[in-house]
mmCIF file of C-alpha atoms and ligand atoms in Angstrom:
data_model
loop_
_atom_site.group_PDB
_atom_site.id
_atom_site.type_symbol
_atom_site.label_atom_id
_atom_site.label_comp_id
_atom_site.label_asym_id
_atom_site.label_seq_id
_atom_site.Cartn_x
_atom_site.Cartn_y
_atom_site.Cartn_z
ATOM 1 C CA UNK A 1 31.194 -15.563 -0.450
ATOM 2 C CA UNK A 2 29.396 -12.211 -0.246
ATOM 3 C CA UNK A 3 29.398 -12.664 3.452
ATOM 4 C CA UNK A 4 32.997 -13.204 3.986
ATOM 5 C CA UNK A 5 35.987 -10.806 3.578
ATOM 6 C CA UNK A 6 36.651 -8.672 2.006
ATOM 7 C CA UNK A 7 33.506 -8.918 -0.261
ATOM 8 C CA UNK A 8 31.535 -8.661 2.436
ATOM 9 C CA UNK A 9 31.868 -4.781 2.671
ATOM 10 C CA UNK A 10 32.149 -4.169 -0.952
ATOM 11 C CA UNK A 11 29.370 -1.764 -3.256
ATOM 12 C CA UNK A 12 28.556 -5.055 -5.176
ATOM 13 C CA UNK A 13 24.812 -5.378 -6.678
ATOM 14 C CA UNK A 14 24.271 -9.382 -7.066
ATOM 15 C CA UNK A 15 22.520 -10.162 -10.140
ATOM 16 C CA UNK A 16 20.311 -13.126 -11.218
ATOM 17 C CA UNK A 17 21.376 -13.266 -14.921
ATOM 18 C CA UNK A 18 17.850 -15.344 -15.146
ATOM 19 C CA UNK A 19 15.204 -14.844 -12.748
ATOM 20 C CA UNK A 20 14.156 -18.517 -13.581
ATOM 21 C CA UNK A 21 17.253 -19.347 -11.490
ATOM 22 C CA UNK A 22 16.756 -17.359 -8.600
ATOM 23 C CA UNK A 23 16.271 -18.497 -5.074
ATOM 24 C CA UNK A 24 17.383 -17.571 -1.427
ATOM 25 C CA UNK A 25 20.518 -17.590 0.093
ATOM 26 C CA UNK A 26 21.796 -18.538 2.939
ATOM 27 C CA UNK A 27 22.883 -16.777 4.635
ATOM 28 C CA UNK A 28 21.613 -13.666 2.448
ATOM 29 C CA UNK A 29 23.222 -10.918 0.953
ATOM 30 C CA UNK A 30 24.885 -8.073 3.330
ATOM 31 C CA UNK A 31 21.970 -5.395 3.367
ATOM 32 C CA UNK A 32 24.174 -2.924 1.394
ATOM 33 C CA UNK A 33 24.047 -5.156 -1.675
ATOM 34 C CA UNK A 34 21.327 -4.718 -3.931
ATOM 35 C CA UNK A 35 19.220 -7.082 -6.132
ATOM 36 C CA UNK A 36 19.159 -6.747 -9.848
ATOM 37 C CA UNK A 37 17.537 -9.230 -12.767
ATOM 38 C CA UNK A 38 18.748 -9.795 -16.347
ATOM 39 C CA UNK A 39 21.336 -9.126 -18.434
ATOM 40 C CA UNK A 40 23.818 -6.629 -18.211
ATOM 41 C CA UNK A 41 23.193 -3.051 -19.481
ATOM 42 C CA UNK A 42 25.595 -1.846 -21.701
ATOM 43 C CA UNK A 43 28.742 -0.129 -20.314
ATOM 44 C CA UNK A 44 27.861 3.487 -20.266
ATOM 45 C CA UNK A 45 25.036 2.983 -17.890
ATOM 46 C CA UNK A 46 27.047 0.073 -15.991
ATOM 47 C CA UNK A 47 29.608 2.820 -14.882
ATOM 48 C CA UNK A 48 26.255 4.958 -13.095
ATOM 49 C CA UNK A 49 27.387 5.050 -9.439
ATOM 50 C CA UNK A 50 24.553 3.739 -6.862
ATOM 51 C CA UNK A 51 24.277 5.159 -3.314
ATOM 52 C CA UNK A 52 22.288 3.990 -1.241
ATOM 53 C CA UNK A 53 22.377 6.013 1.408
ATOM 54 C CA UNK A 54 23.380 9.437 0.386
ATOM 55 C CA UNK A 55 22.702 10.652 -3.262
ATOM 56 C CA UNK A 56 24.858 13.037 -5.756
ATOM 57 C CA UNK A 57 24.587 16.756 -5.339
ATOM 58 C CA UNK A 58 21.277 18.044 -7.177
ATOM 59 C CA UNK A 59 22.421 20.271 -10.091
ATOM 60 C CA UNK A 60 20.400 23.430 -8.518
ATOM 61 C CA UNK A 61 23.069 23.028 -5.972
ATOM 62 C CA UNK A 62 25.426 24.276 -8.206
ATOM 63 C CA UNK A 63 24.341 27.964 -7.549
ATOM 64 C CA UNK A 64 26.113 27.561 -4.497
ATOM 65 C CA UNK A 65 29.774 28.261 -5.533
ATOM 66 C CA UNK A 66 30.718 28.842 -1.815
ATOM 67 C CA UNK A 67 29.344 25.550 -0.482
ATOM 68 C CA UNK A 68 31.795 24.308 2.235
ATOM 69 C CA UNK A 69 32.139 20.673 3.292
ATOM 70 C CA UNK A 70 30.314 20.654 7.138
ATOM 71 C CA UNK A 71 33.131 18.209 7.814
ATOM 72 C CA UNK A 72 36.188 19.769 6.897
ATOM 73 C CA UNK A 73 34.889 23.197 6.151
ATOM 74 C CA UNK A 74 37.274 22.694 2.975
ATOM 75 C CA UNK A 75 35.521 23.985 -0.168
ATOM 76 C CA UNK A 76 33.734 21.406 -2.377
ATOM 77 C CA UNK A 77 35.048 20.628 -5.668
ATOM 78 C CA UNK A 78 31.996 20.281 -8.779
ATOM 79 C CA UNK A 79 33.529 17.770 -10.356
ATOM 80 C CA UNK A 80 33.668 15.114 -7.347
ATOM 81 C CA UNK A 81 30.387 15.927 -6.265
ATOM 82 C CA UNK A 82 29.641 16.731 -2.156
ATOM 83 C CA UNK A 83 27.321 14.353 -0.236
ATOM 84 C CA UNK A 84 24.305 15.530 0.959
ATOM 85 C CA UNK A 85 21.765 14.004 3.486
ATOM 86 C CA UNK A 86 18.561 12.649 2.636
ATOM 87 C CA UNK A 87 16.534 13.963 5.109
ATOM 88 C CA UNK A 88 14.457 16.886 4.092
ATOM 89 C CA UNK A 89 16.203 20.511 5.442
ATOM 90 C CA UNK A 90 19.476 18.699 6.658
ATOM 91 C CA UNK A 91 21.747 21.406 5.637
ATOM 92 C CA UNK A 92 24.710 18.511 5.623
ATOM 93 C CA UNK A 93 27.251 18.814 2.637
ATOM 94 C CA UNK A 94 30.563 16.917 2.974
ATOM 95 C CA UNK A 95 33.136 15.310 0.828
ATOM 96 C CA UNK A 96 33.398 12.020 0.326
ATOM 97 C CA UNK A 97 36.267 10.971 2.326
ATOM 98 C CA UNK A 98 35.238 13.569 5.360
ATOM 99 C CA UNK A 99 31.713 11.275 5.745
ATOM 100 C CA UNK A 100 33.677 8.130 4.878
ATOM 101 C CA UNK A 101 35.988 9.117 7.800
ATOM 102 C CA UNK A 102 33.166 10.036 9.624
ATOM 103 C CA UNK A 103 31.603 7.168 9.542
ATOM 104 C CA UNK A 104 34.524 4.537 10.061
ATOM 105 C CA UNK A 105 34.902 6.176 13.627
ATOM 106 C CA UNK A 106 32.690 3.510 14.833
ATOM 107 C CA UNK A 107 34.811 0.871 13.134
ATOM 108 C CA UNK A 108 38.384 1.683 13.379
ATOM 109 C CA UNK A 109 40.673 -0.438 11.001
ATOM 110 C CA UNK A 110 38.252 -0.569 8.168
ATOM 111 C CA UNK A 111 38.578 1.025 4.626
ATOM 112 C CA UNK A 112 34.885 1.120 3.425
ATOM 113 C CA UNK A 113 32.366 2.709 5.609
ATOM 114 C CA UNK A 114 28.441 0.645 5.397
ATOM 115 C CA UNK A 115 26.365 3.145 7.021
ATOM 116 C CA UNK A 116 26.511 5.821 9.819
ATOM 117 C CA UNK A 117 24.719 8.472 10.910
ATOM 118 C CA UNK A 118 24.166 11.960 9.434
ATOM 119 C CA UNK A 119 26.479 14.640 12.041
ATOM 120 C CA UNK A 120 24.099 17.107 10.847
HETATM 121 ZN ZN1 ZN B 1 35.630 17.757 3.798
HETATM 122 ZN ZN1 ZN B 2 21.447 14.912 7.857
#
């Protein structure tokens, strides 16, 4: 199922409840989706978003109350959080939706980009 649409291209983690039970699948698991063992953490850590690719805005980034999305060159709201680039001195900050966009260039008629790469 996790290789069919539309879960496919969903942020899912697939969990072995018991690691007694786990074996391969086949076909595996999209790439995206991570791997996780045991029981469920409780709820307020379960809501702790996961990206894989591009992590949350470092607090010390906050100093920057001018920051500008390199997108959209639309200011960047704190509360949402920009996106920045994982590779060291990429000076990429962007909104959500202006990577997501971005990204689903390459794959027109989809809602949820997988992966792309950085325009800065
Ligand atoms: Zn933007
Ligand atoms: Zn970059």
């Amino acid at each position: 199922m996790l290789r069919v649409p539309p879960w496919t291209r969903l942020p899912l983690t697939l969990r072995w409840l018991r690691a007694d039970f786990r074996c391969e699948l086949c076909p595996p698991p999209p790439p995206h989706v991570p791997l996780s063992f045991g029981p469920l953490a409780p709820r307020s850590s379960a809501s702790k978003c996961h990206a894989s690719t591009f992590a949350d805005t470092e607090p010390q980034l906050d100093q920057d109350a001018k920051a500008c999305c390199s997108l959209c060159a639309g200011a960047l709201q704190d509360e949402e959080g920009p996106l920045c680039c994982p590779h060291p001195g990429c000076p990429l900050r962007a909104h959500m939706i202006c990577l997501a966009e971005e990204f689903l260039q390459e794959e027109p008629g989809q809602l949820l980009p997988l992966e792309g790469q950085c325009p800065g």
